[in-house]
mmCIF file of C-alpha atoms and ligand atoms in Angstrom:
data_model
loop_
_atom_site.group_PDB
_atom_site.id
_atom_site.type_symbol
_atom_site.label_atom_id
_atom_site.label_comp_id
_atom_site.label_asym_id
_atom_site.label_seq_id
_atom_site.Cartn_x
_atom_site.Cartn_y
_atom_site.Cartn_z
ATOM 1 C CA UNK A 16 0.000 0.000 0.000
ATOM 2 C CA UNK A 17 1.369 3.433 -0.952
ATOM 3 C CA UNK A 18 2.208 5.602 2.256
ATOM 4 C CA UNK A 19 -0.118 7.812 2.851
ATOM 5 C CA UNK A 20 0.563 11.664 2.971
ATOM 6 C CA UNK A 21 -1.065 11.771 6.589
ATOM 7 C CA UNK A 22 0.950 9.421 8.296
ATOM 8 C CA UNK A 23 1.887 11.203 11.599
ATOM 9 C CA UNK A 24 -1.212 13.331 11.501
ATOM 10 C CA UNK A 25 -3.101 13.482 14.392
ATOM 11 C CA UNK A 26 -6.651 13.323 13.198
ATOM 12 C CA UNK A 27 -9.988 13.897 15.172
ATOM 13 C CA UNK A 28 -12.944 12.151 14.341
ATOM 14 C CA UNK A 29 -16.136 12.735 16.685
ATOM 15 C CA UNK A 30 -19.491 10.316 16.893
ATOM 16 C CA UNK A 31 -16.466 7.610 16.582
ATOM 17 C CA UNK A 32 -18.410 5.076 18.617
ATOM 18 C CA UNK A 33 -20.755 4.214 15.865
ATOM 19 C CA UNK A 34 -21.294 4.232 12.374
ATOM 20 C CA UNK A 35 -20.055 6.631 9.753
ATOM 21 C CA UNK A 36 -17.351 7.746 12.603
ATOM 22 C CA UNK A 37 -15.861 4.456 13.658
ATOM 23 C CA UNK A 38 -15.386 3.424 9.761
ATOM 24 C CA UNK A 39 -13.399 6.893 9.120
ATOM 25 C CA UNK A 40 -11.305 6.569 12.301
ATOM 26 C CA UNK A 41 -10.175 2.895 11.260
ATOM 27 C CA UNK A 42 -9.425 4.202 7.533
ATOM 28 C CA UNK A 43 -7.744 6.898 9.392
ATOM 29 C CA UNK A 44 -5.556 4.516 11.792
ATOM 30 C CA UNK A 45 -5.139 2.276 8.829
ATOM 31 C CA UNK A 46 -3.404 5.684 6.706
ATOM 32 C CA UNK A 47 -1.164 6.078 9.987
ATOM 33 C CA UNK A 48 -2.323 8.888 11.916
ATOM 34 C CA UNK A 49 -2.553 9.492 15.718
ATOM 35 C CA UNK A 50 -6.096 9.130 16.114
ATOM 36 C CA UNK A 51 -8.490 10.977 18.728
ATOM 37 C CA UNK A 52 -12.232 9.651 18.971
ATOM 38 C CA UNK A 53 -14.768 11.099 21.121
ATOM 39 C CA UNK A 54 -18.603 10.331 21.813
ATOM 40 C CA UNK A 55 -20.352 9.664 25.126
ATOM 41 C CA UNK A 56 -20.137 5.936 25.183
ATOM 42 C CA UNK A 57 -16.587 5.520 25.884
ATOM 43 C CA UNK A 58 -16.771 2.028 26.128
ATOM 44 C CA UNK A 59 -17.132 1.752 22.114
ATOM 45 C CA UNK A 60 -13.982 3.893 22.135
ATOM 46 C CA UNK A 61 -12.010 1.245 24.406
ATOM 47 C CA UNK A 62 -13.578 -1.414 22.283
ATOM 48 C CA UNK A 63 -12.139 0.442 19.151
ATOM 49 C CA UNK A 64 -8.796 0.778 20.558
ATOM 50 C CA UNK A 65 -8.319 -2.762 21.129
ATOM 51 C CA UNK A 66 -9.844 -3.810 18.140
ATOM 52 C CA UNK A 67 -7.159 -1.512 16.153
ATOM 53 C CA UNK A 68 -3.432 -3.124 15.726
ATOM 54 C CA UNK A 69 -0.626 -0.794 16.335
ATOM 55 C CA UNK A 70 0.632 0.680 18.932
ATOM 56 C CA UNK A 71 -1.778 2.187 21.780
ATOM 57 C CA UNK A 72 0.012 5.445 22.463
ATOM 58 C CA UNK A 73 -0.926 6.564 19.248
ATOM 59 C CA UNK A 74 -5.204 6.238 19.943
ATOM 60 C CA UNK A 75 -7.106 8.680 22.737
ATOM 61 C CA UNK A 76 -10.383 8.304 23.344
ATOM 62 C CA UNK A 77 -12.798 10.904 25.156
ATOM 63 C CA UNK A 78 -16.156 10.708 26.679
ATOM 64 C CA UNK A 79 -17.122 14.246 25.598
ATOM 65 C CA UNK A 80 -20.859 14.762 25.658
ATOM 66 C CA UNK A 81 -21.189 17.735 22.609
ATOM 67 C CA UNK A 82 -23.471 19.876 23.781
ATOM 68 C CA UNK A 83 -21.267 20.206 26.021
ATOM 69 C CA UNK A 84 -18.816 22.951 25.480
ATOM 70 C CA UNK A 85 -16.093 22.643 28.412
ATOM 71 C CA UNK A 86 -15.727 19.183 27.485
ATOM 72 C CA UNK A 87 -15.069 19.901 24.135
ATOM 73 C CA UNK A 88 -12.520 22.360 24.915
ATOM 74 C CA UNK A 89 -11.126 20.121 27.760
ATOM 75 C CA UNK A 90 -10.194 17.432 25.231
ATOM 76 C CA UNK A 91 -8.516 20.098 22.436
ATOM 77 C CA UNK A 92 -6.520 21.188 25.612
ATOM 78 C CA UNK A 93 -5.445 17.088 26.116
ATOM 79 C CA UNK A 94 -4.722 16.757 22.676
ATOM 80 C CA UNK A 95 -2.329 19.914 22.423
ATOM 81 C CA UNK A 96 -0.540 19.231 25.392
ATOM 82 C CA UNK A 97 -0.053 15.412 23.809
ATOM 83 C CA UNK A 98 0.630 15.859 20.064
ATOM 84 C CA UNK A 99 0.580 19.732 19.538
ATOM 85 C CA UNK A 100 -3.044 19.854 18.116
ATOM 86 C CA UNK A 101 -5.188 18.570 15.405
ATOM 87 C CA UNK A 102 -4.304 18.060 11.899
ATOM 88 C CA UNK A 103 -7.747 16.081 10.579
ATOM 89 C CA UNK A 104 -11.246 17.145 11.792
ATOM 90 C CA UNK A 105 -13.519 14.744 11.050
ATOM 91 C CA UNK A 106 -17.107 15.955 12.338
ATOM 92 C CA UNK A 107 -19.011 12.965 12.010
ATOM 93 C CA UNK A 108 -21.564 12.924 15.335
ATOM 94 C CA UNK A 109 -24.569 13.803 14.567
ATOM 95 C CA UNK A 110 -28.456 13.622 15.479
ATOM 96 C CA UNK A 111 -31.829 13.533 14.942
ATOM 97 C CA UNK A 112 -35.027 12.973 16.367
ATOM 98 C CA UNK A 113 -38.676 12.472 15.085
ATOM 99 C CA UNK A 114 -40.352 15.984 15.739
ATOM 100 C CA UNK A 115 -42.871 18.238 14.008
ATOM 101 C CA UNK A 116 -42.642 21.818 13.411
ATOM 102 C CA UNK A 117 -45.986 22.524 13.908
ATOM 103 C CA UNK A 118 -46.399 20.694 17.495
ATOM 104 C CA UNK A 119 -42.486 19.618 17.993
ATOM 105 C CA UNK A 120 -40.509 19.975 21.516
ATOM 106 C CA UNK A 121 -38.259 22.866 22.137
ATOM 107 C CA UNK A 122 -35.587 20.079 24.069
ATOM 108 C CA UNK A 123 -35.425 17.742 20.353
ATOM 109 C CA UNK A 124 -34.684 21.045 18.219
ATOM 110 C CA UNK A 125 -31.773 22.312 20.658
ATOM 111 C CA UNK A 126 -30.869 18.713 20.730
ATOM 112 C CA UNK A 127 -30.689 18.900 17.302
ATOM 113 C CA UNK A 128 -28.927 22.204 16.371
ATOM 114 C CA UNK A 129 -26.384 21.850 19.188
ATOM 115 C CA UNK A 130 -24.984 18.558 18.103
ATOM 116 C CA UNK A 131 -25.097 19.120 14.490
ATOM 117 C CA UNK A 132 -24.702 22.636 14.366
ATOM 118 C CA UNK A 133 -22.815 24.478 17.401
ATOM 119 C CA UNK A 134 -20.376 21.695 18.434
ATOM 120 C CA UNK A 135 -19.414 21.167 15.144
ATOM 121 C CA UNK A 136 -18.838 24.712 14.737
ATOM 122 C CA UNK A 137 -16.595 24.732 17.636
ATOM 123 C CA UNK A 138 -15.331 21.492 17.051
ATOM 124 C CA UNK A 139 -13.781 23.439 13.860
ATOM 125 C CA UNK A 140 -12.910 26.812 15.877
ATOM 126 C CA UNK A 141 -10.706 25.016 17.638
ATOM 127 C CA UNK A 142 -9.280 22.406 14.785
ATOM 128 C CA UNK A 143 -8.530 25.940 12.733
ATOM 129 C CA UNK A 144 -6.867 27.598 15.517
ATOM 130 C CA UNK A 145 -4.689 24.528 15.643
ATOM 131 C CA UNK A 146 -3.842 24.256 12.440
ATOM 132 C CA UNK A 147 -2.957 28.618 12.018
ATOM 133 C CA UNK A 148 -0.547 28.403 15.053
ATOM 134 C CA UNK A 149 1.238 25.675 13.676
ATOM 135 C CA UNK A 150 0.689 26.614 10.526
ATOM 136 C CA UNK A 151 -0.191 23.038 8.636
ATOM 137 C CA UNK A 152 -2.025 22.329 5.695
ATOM 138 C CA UNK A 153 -5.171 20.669 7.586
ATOM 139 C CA UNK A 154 -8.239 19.265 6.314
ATOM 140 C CA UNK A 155 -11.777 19.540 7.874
ATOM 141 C CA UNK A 156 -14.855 17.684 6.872
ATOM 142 C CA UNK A 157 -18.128 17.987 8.028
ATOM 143 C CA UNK A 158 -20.245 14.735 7.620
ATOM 144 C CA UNK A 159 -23.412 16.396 6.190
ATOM 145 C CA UNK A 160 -26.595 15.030 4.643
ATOM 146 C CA UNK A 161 -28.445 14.665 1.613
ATOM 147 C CA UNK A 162 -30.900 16.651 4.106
ATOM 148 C CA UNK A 163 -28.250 19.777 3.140
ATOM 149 C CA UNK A 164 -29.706 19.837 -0.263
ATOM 150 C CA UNK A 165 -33.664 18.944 -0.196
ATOM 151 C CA UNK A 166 -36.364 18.439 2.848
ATOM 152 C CA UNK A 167 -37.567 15.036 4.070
ATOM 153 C CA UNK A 168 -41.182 15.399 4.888
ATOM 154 C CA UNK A 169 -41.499 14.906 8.809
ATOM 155 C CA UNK A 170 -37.490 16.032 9.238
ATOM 156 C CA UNK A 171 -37.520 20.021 8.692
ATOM 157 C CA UNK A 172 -35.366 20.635 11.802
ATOM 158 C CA UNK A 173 -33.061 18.226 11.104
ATOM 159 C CA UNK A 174 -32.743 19.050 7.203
ATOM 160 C CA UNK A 175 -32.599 22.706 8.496
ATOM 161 C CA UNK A 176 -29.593 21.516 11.096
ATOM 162 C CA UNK A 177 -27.774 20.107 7.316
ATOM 163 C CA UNK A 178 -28.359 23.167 5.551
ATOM 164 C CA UNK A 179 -26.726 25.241 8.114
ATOM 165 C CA UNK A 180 -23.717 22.521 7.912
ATOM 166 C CA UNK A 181 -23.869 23.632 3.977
ATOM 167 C CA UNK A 182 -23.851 27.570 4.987
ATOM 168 C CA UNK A 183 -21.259 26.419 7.630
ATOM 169 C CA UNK A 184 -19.208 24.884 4.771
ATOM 170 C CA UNK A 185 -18.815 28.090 2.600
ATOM 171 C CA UNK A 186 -18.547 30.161 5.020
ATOM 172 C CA UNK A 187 -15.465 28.236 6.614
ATOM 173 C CA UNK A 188 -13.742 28.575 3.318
ATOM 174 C CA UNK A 189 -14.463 32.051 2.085
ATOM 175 C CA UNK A 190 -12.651 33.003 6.086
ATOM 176 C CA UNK A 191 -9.833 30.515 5.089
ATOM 177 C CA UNK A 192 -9.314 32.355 1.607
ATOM 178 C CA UNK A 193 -9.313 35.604 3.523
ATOM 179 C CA UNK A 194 -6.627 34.347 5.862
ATOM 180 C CA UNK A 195 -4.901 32.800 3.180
ATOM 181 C CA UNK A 196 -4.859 29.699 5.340
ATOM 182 C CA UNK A 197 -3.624 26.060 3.348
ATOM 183 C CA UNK A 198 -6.397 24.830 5.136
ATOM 184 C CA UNK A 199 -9.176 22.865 3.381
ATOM 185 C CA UNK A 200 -13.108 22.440 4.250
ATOM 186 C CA UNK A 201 -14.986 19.628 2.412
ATOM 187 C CA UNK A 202 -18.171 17.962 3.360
ATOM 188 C CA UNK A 203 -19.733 15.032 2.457
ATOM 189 C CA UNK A 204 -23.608 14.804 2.247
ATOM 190 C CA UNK A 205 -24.851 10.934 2.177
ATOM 191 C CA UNK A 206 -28.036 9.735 1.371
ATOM 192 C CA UNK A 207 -29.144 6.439 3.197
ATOM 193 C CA UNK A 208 -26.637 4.778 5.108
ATOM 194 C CA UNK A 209 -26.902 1.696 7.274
ATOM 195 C CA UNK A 210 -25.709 2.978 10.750
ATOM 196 C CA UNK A 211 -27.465 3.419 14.820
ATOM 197 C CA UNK A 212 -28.715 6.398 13.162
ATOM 198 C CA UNK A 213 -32.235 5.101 11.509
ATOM 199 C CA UNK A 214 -32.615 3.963 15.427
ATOM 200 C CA UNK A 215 -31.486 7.061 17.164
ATOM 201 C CA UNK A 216 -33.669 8.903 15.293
ATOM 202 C CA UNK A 217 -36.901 6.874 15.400
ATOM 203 C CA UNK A 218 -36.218 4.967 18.534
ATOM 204 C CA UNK A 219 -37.526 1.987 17.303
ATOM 205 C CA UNK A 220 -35.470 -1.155 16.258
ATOM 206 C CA UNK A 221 -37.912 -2.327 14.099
ATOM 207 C CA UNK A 222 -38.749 1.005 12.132
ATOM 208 C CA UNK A 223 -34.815 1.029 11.245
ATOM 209 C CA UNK A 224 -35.205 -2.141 10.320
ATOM 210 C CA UNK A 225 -37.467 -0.873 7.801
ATOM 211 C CA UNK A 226 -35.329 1.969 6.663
ATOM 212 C CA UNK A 227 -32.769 0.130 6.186
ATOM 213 C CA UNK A 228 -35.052 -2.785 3.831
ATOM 214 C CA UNK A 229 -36.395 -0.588 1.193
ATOM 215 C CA UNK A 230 -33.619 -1.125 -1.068
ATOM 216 C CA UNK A 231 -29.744 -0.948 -0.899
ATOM 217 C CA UNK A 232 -28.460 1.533 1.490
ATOM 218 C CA UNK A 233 -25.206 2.645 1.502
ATOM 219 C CA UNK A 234 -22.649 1.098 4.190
ATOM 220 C CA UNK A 235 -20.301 3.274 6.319
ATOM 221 C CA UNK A 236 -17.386 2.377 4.886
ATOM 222 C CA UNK A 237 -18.566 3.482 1.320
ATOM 223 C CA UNK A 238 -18.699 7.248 3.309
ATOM 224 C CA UNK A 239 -14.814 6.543 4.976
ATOM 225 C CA UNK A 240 -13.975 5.640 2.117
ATOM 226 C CA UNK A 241 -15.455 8.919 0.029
ATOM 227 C CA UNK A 242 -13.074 10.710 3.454
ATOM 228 C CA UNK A 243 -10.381 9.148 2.092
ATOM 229 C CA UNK A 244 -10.504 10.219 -1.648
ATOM 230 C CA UNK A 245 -11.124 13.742 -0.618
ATOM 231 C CA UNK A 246 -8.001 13.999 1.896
ATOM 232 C CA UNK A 247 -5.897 12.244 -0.050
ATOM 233 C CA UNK A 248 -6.731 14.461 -3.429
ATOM 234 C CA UNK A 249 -3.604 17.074 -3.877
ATOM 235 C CA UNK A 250 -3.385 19.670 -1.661
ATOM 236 C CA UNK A 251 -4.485 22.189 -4.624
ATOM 237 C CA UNK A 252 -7.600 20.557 -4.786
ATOM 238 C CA UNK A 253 -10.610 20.679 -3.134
ATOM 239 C CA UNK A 254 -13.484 18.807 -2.763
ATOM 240 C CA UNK A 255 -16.302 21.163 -1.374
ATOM 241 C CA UNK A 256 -19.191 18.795 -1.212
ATOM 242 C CA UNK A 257 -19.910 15.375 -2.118
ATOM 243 C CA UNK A 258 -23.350 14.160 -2.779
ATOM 244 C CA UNK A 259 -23.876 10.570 -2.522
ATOM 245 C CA UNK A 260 -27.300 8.602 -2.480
ATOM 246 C CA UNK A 261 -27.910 4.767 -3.117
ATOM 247 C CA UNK A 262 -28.185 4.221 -6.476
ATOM 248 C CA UNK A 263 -32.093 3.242 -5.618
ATOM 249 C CA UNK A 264 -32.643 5.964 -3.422
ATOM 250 C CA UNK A 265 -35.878 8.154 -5.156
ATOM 251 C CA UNK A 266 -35.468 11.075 -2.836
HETATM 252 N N1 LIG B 302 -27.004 7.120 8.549
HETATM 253 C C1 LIG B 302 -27.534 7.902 7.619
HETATM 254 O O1 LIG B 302 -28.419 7.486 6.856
HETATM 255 C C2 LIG B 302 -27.017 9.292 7.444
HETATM 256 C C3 LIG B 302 -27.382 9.973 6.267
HETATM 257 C C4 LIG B 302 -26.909 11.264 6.066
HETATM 258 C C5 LIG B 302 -26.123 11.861 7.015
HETATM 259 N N2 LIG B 302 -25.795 11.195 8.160
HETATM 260 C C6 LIG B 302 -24.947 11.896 9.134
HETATM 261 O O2 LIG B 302 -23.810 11.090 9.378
HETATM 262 C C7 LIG B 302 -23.279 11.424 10.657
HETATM 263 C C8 LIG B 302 -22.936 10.137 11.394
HETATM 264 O O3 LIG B 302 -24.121 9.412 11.632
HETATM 265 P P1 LIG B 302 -24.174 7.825 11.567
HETATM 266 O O4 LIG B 302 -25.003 7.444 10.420
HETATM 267 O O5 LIG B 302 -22.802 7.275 11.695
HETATM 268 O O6 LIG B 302 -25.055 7.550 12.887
HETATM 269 P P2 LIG B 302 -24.743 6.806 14.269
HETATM 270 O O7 LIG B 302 -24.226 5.432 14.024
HETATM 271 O O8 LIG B 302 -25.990 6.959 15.061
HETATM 272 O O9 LIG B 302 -23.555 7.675 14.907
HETATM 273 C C9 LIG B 302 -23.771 8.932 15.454
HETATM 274 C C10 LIG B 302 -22.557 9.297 16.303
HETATM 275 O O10 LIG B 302 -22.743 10.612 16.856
HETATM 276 C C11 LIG B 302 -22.441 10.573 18.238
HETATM 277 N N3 LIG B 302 -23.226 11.545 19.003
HETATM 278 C C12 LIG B 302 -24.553 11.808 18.899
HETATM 279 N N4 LIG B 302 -24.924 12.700 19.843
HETATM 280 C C13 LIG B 302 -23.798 13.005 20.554
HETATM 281 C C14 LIG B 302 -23.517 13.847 21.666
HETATM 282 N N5 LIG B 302 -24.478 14.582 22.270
HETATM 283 N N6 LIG B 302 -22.248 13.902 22.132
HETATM 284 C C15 LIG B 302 -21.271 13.154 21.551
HETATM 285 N N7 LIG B 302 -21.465 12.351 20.503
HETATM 286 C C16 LIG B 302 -22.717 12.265 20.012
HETATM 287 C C17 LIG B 302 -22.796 9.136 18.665
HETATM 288 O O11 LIG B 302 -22.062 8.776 19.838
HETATM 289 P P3 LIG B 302 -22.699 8.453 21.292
HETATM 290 O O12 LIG B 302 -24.165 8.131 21.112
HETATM 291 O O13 LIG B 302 -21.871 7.313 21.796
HETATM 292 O O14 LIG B 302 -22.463 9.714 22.060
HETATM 293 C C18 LIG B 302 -22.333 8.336 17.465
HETATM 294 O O15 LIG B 302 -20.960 8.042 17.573
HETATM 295 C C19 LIG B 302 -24.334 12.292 11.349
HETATM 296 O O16 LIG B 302 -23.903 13.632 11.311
HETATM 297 C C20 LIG B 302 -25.571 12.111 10.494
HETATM 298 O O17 LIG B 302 -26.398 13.251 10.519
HETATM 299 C C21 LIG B 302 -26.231 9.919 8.395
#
C-alpha cells in the first residue's frame, strides 16, 4: 500500500463510537495517523482501541458529551498538550429525532442544532486555531446530509440543522481564503446509510429495520472511504461537497 501523505497526523474524528465515525477513524488509523475519537459511550472507544493493531500510544479516546462545550474544549486542551493539536477534523456525530414543526418539543430542536450545528462549529474553531498556530495544511470535513440539499417530509429541523452545515461549509472557506490559510473544508452529504442512526432517530429497532429494507443503502465504509478520496486528493484541490445517495434511493 502506498504511504499515505497523513501518516503522523493526528486526526480527530467525533461520533467515533458508531457508524459513519468508527469506519473513518479505522481508515484513518489504517493511513497512519494518531487518532483521537470522542462520543459519550466511551466504552465503544475502548472497544475500538483494542480492536485496532498498532501501537496504543498513538489512539485517545474521550467521553465528551457535545453539547457540552467545556468538554469539548477540555479534550482540544489534552490533545495539544499530547501531540501539539489537530491536523484532521472529522465531524461525524450527529443527530436527529422524530419531531414536528408545527407541534415539535423545544428540548429535540436544541438537541438537534447543538450537536449538528454548534459543536461542530466549535469542534472546527478550535481544529482551525490549531492548524494557524502551527501553521499546517489541515483538512476539515463535516459529515453532512443529503438533508443539506432537499427536505424530508417529517425532518424540517433536522434538514434545516444540514443546511446550516452547507452555509457552515462556505462560510469556513471564504474566512480561510481571507486568511490565506492552506487549510481545506470539504463535506460530504450521504443519502441512506446503514448505521445506529435510523434507530437514534426513530427509537424503534424495528422502524430502522425498515429503513434500512427498502432497497440498498449505503454502508459506512462506502462514506470513509469517500473521506479518504477527498483527503488524499492534492493539496491544490478541493473537494467542497460530495453528494452521494444509493443508487435506488428516489429522494
Ligand atoms: N445514517 C444515515 O443514513 C445518514 C445519512 C446522512 C447523514 N448522516 C450523518 O452522518 C453522521 C454520522 O451518523 P451515523 O449514520 O454514523 O449515525 P450513528 O451510528 O448513530 O452515529 C452517530 C454518532 O454521533 C455521536 N453523538 C450523537 N450525539 C452526541 C452527543 N451529544 N455527544 C457526543 N457524541 C454524540 C454518537 O455517539 P454516542 O451516542 O456514543 O455519544 C455516534 O458516535 C451524522 O452527522 C448524520 O447526521 C447519516
Amino acid at each position: 500500500m502506498e504511504q499515505s501523505r497523513w501518516k503522523g497526523a493526528v486526526a480527530l474524528v467525533t461520533g467515533a463510537s458508531s457508524g459513519i465515525g468508527r469506519a473513518v477513524a479505522k481508515d484513518l488509523h489504517s493511513a497512519g495517523c494518531k487518532l483521537a475519537v470522542c462520543a459519550r459511550r466511551i466504552e465503544r472507544l475502548d472497544a475500538l482501541k483494542d480492536e485496532l493493531q498498532g501501537t496504543h500510544a498513538d489512539f485517545q479516546g474521550f467521553q465528551v458529551d457535545l453539547r457540552d462545550t467545556s468538554s469539548i474544549l477540555a479534550m482540544f486542551s489534552k490533545i495539544r498538550s499530547q501531540w501539539g493539536g489537530v491536523d484532521i477534523l472529522i465531524n461525524s456525530a450527529g443527530t436527529g429525532h422524530m419531531t414536528s414543526l408545527i407541534d415539535g418539543a423545544e428540548d429535540d430542536w436544541r438537541d438537534i442544532f447543538d450537536v449538528n450545528v454548534l459543536a461542530l462549529s466549535v469542534c472546527t474553531r478550535e481544529a482551525v486555531q490549531d492548524m494557524l498556530r502551527r501553521q499546517t495544511p489541515g483538512h476539515i470535513i463535516h459529515i453532512s446530509s443529503m438533508s443539506a440539499h432537499r427536505v424530508p417530509k417529517g425532518a424540517g429541523m433536522y434538514a434545516a440543522s444540514k443546511y446550516a452545515v452547507r452555509a457552515l461549509t462556505e462560510g469556513l472557506r471564504l474566512e480561510l481564503q481571507e486568511h490565506h490559510a492552506d487549510i481545506r473544508i470539504s463535506s460530504v452529504s450521504p443519502g441512506t446509510v446503514e448505521t445506529e442512526f435510523a434507530e437514534r432517530v426513530t427509537k424503534s429497532k424495528d422502524l430502522a429495520t425498515q429503513i434500512y429494507s427498502r432497497f440498498k443503502t449505503l454502508q459506512a465504509e462506502d462514506i470513509a472511504s469517500t473521506v479518504h478520496f477527498i483527503l488524499h486528493a492534492p493539496q491544490h484541490m478541493q473537494l467542497h461537497d460530495v453528494l452521494i445517495r444509493p443508487t435506488k434511493q428516489p429522494s
